[in-house]
Short mmCIF file of C-alpha atoms and ligand atoms in Angstrom, two decimals:
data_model
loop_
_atom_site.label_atom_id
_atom_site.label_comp_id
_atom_site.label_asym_id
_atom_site.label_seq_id
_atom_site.Cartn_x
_atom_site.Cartn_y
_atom_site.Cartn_z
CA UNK A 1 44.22 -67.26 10.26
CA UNK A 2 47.90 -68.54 10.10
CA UNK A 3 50.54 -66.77 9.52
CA UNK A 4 52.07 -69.72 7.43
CA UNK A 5 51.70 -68.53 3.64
CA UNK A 6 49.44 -71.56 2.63
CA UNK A 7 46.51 -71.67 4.97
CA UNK A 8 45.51 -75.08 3.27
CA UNK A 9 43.83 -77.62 5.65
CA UNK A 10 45.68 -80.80 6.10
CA UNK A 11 44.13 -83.68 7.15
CA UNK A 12 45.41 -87.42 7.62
CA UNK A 13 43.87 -90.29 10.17
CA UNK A 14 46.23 -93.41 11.52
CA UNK A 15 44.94 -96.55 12.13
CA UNK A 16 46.48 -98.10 15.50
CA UNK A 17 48.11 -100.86 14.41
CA UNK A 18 51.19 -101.35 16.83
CA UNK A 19 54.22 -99.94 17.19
CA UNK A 20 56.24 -98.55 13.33
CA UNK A 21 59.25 -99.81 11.48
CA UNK A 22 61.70 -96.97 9.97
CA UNK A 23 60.16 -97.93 6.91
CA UNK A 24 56.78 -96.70 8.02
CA UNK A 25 58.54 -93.42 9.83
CA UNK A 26 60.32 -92.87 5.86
CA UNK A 27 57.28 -94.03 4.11
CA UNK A 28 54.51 -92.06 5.92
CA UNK A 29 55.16 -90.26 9.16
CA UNK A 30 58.25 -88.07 7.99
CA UNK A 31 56.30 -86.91 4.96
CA UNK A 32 52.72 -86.17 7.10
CA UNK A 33 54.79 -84.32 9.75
CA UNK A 34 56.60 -82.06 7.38
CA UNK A 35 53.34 -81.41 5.19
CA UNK A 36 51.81 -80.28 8.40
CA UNK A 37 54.23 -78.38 9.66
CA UNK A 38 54.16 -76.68 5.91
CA UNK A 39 50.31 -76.15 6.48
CA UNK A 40 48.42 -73.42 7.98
CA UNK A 41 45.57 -76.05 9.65
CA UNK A 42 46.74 -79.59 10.50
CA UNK A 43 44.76 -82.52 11.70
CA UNK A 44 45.85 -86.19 12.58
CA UNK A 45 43.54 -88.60 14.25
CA UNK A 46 43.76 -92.07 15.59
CA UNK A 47 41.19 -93.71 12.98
CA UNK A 48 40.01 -95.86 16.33
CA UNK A 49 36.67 -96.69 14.85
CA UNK A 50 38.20 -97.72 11.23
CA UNK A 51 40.24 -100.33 13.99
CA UNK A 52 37.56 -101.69 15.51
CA UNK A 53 36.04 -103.41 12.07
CA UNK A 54 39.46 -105.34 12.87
CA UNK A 55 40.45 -105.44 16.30
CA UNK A 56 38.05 -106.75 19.28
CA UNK A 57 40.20 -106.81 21.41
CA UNK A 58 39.26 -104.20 23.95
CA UNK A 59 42.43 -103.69 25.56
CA UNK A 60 44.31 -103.72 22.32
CA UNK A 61 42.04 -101.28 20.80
CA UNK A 62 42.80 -98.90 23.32
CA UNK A 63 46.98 -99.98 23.84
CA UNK A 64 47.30 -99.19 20.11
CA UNK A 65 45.55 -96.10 20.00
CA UNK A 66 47.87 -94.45 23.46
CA UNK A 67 50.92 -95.85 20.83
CA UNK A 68 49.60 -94.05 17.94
CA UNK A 69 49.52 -91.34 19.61
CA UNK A 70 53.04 -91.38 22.02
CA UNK A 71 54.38 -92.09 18.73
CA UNK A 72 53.54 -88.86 16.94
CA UNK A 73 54.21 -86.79 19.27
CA UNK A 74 57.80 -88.37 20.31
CA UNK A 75 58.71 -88.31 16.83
CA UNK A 76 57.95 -84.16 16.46
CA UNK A 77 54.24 -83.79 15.74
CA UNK A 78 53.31 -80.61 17.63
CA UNK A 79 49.69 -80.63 19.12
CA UNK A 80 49.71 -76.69 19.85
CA UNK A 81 49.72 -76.53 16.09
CA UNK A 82 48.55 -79.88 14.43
CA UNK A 83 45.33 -80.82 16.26
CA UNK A 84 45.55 -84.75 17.56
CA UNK A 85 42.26 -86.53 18.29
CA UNK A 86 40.50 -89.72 19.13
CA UNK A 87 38.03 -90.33 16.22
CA UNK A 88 35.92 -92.04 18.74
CA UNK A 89 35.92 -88.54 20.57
CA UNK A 90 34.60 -86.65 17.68
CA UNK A 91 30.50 -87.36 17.28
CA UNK A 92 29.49 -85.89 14.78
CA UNK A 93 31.84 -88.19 12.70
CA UNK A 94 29.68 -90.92 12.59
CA UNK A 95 26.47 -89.04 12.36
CA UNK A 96 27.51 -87.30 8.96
CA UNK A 97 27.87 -90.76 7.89
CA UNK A 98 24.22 -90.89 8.59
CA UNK A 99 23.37 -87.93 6.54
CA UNK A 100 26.06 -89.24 3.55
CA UNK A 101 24.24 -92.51 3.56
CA UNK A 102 21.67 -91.42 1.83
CA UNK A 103 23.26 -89.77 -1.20
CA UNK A 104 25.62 -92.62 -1.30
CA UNK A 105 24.81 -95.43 -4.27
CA UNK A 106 24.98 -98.84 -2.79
CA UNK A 107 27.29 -99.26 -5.39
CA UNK A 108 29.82 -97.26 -4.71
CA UNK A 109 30.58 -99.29 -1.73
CA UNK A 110 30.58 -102.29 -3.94
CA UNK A 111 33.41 -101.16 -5.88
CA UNK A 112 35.70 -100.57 -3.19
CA UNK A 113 39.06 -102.08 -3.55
CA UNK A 114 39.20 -103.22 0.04
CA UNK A 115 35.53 -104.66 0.05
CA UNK A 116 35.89 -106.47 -3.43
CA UNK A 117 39.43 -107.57 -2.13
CA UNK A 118 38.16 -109.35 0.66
CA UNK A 119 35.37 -111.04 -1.74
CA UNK A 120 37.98 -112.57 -4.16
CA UNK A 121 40.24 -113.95 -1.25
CA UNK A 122 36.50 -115.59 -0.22
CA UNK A 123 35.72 -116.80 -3.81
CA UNK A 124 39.07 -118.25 -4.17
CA UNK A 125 39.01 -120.20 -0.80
CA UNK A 126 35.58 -121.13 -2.04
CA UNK A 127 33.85 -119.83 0.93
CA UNK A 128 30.88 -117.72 1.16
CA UNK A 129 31.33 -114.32 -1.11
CA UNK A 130 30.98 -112.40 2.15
CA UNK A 131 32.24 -114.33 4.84
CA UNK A 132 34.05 -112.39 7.57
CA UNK A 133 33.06 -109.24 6.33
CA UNK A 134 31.32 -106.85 8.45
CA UNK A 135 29.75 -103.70 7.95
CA UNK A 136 32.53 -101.73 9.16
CA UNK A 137 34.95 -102.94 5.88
CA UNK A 138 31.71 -102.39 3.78
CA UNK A 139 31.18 -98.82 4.43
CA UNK A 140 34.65 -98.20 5.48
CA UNK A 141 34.92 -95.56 2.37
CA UNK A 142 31.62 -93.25 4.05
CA UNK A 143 33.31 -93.35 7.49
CA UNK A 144 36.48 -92.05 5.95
CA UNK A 145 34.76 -89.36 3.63
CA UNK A 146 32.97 -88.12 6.81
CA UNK A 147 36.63 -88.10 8.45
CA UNK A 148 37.83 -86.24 5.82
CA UNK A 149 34.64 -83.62 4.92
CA UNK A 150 34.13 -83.11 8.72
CA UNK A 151 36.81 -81.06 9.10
CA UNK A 152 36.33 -79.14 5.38
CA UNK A 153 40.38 -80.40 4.53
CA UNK A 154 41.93 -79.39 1.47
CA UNK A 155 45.22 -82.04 1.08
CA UNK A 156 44.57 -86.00 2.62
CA UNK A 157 48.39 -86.98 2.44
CA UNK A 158 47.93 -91.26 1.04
CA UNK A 159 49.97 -93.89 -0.13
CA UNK A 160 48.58 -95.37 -3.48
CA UNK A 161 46.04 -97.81 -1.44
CA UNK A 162 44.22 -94.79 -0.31
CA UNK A 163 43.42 -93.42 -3.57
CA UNK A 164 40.14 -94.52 -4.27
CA UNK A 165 38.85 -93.41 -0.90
CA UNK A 166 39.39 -89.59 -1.76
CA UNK A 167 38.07 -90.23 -4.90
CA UNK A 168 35.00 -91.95 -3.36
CA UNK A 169 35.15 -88.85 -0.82
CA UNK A 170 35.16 -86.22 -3.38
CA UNK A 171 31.90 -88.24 -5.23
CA UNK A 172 29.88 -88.02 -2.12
CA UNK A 173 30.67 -84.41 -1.36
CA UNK A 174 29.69 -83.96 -4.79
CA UNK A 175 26.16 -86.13 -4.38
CA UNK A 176 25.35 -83.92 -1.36
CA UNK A 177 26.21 -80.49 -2.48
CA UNK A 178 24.63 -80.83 -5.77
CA UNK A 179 21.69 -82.67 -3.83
CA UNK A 180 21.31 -79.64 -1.38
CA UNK A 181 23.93 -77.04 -1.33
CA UNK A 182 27.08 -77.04 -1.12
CA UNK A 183 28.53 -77.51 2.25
CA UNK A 184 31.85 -79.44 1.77
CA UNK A 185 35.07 -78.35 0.39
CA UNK A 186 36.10 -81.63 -2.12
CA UNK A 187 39.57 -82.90 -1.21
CA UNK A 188 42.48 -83.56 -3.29
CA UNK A 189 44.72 -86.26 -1.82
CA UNK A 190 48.60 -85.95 -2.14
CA UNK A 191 50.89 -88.62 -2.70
CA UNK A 192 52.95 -89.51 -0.29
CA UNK A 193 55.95 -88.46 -2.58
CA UNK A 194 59.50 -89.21 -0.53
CA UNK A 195 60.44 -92.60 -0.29
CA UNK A 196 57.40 -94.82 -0.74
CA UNK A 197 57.99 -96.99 2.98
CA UNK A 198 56.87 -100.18 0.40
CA UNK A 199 61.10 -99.59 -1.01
CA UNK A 200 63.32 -99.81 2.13
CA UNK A 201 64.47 -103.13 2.39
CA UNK A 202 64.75 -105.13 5.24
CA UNK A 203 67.38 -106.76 7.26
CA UNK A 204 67.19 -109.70 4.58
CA UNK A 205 67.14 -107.23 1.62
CA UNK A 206 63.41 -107.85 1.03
CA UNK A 207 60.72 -104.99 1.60
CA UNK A 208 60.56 -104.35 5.11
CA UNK A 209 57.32 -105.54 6.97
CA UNK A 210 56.63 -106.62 9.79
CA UNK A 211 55.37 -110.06 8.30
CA UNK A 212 58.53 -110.56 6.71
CA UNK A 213 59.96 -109.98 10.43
CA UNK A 214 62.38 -108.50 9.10
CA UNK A 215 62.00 -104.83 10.34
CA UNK A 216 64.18 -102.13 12.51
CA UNK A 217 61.50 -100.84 14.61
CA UNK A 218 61.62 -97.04 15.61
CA UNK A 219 61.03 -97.20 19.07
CA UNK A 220 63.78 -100.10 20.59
CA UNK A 221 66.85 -99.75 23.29
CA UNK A 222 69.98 -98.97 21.46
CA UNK A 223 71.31 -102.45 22.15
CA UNK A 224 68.63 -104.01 20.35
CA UNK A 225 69.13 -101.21 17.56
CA UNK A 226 72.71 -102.59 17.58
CA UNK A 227 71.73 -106.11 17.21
CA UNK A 228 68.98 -105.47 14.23
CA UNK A 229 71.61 -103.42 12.07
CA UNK A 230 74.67 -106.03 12.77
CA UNK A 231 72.04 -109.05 11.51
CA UNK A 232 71.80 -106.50 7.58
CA UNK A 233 73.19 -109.59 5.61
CA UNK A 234 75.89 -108.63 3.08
CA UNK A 235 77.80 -110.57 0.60
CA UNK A 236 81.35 -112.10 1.42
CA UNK A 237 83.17 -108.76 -0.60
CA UNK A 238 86.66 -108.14 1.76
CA UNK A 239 86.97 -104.48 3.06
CA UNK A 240 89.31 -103.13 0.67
CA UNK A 241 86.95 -104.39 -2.43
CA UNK A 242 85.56 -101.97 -4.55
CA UNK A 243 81.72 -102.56 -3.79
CA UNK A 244 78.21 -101.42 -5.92
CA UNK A 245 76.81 -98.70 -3.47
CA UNK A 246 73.25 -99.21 -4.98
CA UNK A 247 73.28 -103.26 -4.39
CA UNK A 248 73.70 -102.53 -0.88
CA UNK A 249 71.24 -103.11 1.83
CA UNK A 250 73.05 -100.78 4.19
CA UNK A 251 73.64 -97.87 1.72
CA UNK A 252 70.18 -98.16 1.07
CA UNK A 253 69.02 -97.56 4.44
CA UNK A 254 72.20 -94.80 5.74
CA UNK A 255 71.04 -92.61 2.71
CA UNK A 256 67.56 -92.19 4.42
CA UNK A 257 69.04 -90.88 7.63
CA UNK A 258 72.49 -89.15 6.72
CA UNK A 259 72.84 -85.93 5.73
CA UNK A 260 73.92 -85.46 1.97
CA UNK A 261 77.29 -85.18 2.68
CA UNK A 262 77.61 -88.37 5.04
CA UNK A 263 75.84 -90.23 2.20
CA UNK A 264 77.86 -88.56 -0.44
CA UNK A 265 81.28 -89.84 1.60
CA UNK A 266 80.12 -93.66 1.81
CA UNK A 267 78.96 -93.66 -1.46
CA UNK A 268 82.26 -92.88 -2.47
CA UNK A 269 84.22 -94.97 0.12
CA UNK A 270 82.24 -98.17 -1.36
CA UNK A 271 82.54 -97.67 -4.78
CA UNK A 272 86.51 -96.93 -4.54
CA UNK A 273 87.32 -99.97 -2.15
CA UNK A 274 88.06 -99.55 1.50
CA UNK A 275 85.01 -99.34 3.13
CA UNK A 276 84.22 -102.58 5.06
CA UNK A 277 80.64 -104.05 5.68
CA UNK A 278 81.51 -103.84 9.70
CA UNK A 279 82.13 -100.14 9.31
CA UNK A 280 79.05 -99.39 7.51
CA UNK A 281 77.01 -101.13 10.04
CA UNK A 282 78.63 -98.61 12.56
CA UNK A 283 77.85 -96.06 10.46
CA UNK A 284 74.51 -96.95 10.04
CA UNK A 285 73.90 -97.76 13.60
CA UNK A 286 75.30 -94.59 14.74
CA UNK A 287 72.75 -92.46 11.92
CA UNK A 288 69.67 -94.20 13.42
CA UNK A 289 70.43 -93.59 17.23
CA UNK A 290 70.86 -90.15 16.07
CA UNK A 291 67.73 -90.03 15.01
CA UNK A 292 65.56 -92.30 17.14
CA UNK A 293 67.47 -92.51 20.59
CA UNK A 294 65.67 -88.89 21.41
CA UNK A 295 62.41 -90.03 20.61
CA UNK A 296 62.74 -93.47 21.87
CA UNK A 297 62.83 -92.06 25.32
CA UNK A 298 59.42 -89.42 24.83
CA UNK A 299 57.62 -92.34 23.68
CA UNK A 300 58.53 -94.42 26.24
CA UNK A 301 58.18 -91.91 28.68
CA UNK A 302 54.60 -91.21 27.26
CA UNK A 303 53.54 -94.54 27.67
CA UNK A 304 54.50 -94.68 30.72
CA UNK A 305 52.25 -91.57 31.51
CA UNK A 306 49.22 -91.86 29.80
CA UNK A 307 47.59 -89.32 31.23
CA UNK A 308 49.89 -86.82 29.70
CA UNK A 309 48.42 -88.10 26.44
CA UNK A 310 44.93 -88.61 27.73
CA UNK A 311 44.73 -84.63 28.09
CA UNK A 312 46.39 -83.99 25.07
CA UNK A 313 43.70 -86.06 22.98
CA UNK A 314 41.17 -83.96 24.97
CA UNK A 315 42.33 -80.70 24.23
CA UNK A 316 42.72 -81.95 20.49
CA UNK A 317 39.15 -83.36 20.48
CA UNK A 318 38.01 -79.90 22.32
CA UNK A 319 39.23 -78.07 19.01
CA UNK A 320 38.25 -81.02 16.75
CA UNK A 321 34.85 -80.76 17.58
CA UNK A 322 34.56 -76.85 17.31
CA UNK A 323 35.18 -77.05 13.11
CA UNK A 324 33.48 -80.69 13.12
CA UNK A 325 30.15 -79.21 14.91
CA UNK A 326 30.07 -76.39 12.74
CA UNK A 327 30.44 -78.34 9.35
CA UNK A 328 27.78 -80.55 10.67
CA UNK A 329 25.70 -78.28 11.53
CA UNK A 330 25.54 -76.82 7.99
CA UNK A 331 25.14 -80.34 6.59
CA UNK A 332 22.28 -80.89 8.73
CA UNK A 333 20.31 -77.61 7.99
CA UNK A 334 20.80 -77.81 4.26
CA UNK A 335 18.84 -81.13 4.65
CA UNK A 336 16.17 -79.85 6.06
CA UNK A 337 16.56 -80.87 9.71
CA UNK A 338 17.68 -78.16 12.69
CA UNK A 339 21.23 -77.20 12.89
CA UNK A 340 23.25 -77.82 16.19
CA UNK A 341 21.99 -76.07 19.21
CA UNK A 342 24.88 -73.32 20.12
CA UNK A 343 26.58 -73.44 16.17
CA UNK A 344 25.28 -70.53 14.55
CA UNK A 345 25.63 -70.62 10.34
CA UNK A 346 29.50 -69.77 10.47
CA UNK A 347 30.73 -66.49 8.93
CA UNK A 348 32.63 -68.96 6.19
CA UNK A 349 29.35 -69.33 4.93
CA UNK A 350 30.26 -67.53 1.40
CA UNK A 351 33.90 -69.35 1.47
CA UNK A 352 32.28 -72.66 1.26
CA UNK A 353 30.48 -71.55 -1.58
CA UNK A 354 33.13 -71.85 -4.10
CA UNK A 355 33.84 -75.08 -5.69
CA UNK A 356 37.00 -76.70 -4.45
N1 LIG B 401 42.24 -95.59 5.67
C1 LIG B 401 43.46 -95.04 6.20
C2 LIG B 401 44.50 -96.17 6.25
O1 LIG B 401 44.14 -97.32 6.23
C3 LIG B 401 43.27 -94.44 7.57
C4 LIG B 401 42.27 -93.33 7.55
C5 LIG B 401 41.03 -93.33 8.09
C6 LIG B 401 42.46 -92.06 6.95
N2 LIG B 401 40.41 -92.16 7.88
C7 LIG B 401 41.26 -91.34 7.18
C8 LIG B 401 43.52 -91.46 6.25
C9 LIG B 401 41.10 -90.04 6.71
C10 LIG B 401 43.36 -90.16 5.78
C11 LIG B 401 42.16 -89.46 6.00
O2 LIG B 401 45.67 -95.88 6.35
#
């Protein structure tokens, strides 16, 4: 066991979906990296399968998922401690959405806010209620609970969207153990609390996304970094005008990567006159090469040696499969077909017992 003081298992999964803004590094991968640095067990995977409903693109599929993974790690995910894995390496992931499919109502997967979501854009275009949907976005929610119960995880860090598919998760651990016995811990997802990445603004003052274009990417030279922070538009206000700190694209974004003190000083500098937009830019600039000029050069470097990463997926998947074999394993005895040849019933046999 860990010698951290809350030996809770943290789970999350990443879909590979290019390369993040610093409003996905604030929004989602600060938070996961400090809860699982907090935790005694930590997992992230690349959710490779959940990308393939999207992306059939072979060489894309597999570009995205080396990024996902150079990106972690260059930003200070540590795979001694957190175990990082390929979904696609782990098995048994997709055949304990075998076993959940049948304690899984149809209609659960009807109500899913992704599947129904995709029905109404149809309806509206007046197309075909299902058009373009395959059965990966159907049962998208049993793939994830089998992500998730695989690995028997306690917390599921989420933004809001991802709600419904712990609650979903928690109702089919539920069918099954009351079904058979119980063999899966029920998850309780945490909000990603921090700075929800939906409220940094962009370069034009809007949310930042990348369909908006108008993001700072993490992972960019620092001349480019340069260029992104000098485009922040601004009103007309002369330097030595008192200016509204909290109106301010560029205050905005400096309190996210200065320390309390830094922030504390432009705050004040603003709202008493005398600090000029230019300034703040430098400020600004100089906060996020701090932060990202380090990492900028282990990602790069990573994908520029991918079998670096290639072995650490393996040895991630090697220790993935070890709790994912086991958990299966049980599943798959207390249905009434024969456990996994070399997992014997694991000594946590009584531990799993108790209701989450
Ligand atoms: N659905 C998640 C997303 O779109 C990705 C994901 C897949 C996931 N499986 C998971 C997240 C398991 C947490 C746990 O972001």
């Amino acid at each position: 066991m860990s010698a951290l003081p809350n030996a809770k298992t943290v789970l999350t999964g990443v879909k590979p979906t290019g390369a993040p803004h610093i409003g996905n590094y604030i929004g989602a991968i600060r938070p996961a990296l400090r809860l699982a640095a907090e935790h005694g067990r930590s997992y992230l995977f690349i959710a490779d399968y959940h990308a393939l409903n999207a992306v059939h693109d072979p060489k894309i599929l597999r570009e995205d998922s080396y990024q996902v993974a150079a990106c972690w790690l260059a930003l200070g995910l540590n795979p001694e401690k957190t175990v990082l894995y390929r979904q696609s390496d782990i098995p048994e992931i997709p055949e304990l959405v075998t076993l959940l499919c049948a304690v899984t109502p149809k209609g659960l997967m009807d109500r899913s806010h992704a599947y129904k979501a995709a029905v109404d854009k149809n309806k509206a275009e007046g197309r075909d209620a299902d058009a373009d949907v395959n059965m990966g976005l159907y049962t998208y929610p049993l793939l994830m609970a089998a992500d998730i119960l695989i690995a028997q995880t306690d917390i599921v860090p989420v933004g809001k969207d991802q709600v419904q598919h712990i609650e979903f998760t928690r109702d089919m651990a539920g069918y099954f153990n009351n079904t058979f016995k119980n063999v899966f811990k029920l998850p309780n997802y945490q909000l990603e609390s921090g700075v929800a990445g939906a409220l940094l603004p962009g370069v034009d003052g809007r949310k930042m996304s990348k369909s908006y274009g108008n993001h700072i990417p993490v992972f960019i030279d620092s001349a480019a970094r340069r260029k992104l922070v000098m485009k922040i538009v601004t009103d007309s206000k002369r330097p030595e005008e008192a200016k509204n700190p909290d109106e301010n694209i560029i205050f905005q974004l400096y309190s996210h990567f200065a320390t309390p003190e830094e922030t504390m000083a432009m705050r004040e500098a603003f709202t008493k006159g005398g600090m000029g937009y230019g300034d703040a830019k430098q400020k600004l600039y100089d906060v996020l090469e701090r932060e990202f000029e380090g990492p900028t050069k282990i990602y790069n470097d990573y994908m520029a040696n991918k079998k670096k990463l290639d072995d650490i997926l393996d040895a991630g998947a090697a220790r993935a499969r070890k709790i994912a074999r086991e958990t299966l394993s049980k599943a798959r005895e207390a249905v009434g077909l024969n456990g996994l040849p070399g997992v014997h019933a694991a000594a946590g046999e009584g531990q799993l017992q108790r209701k989450a």
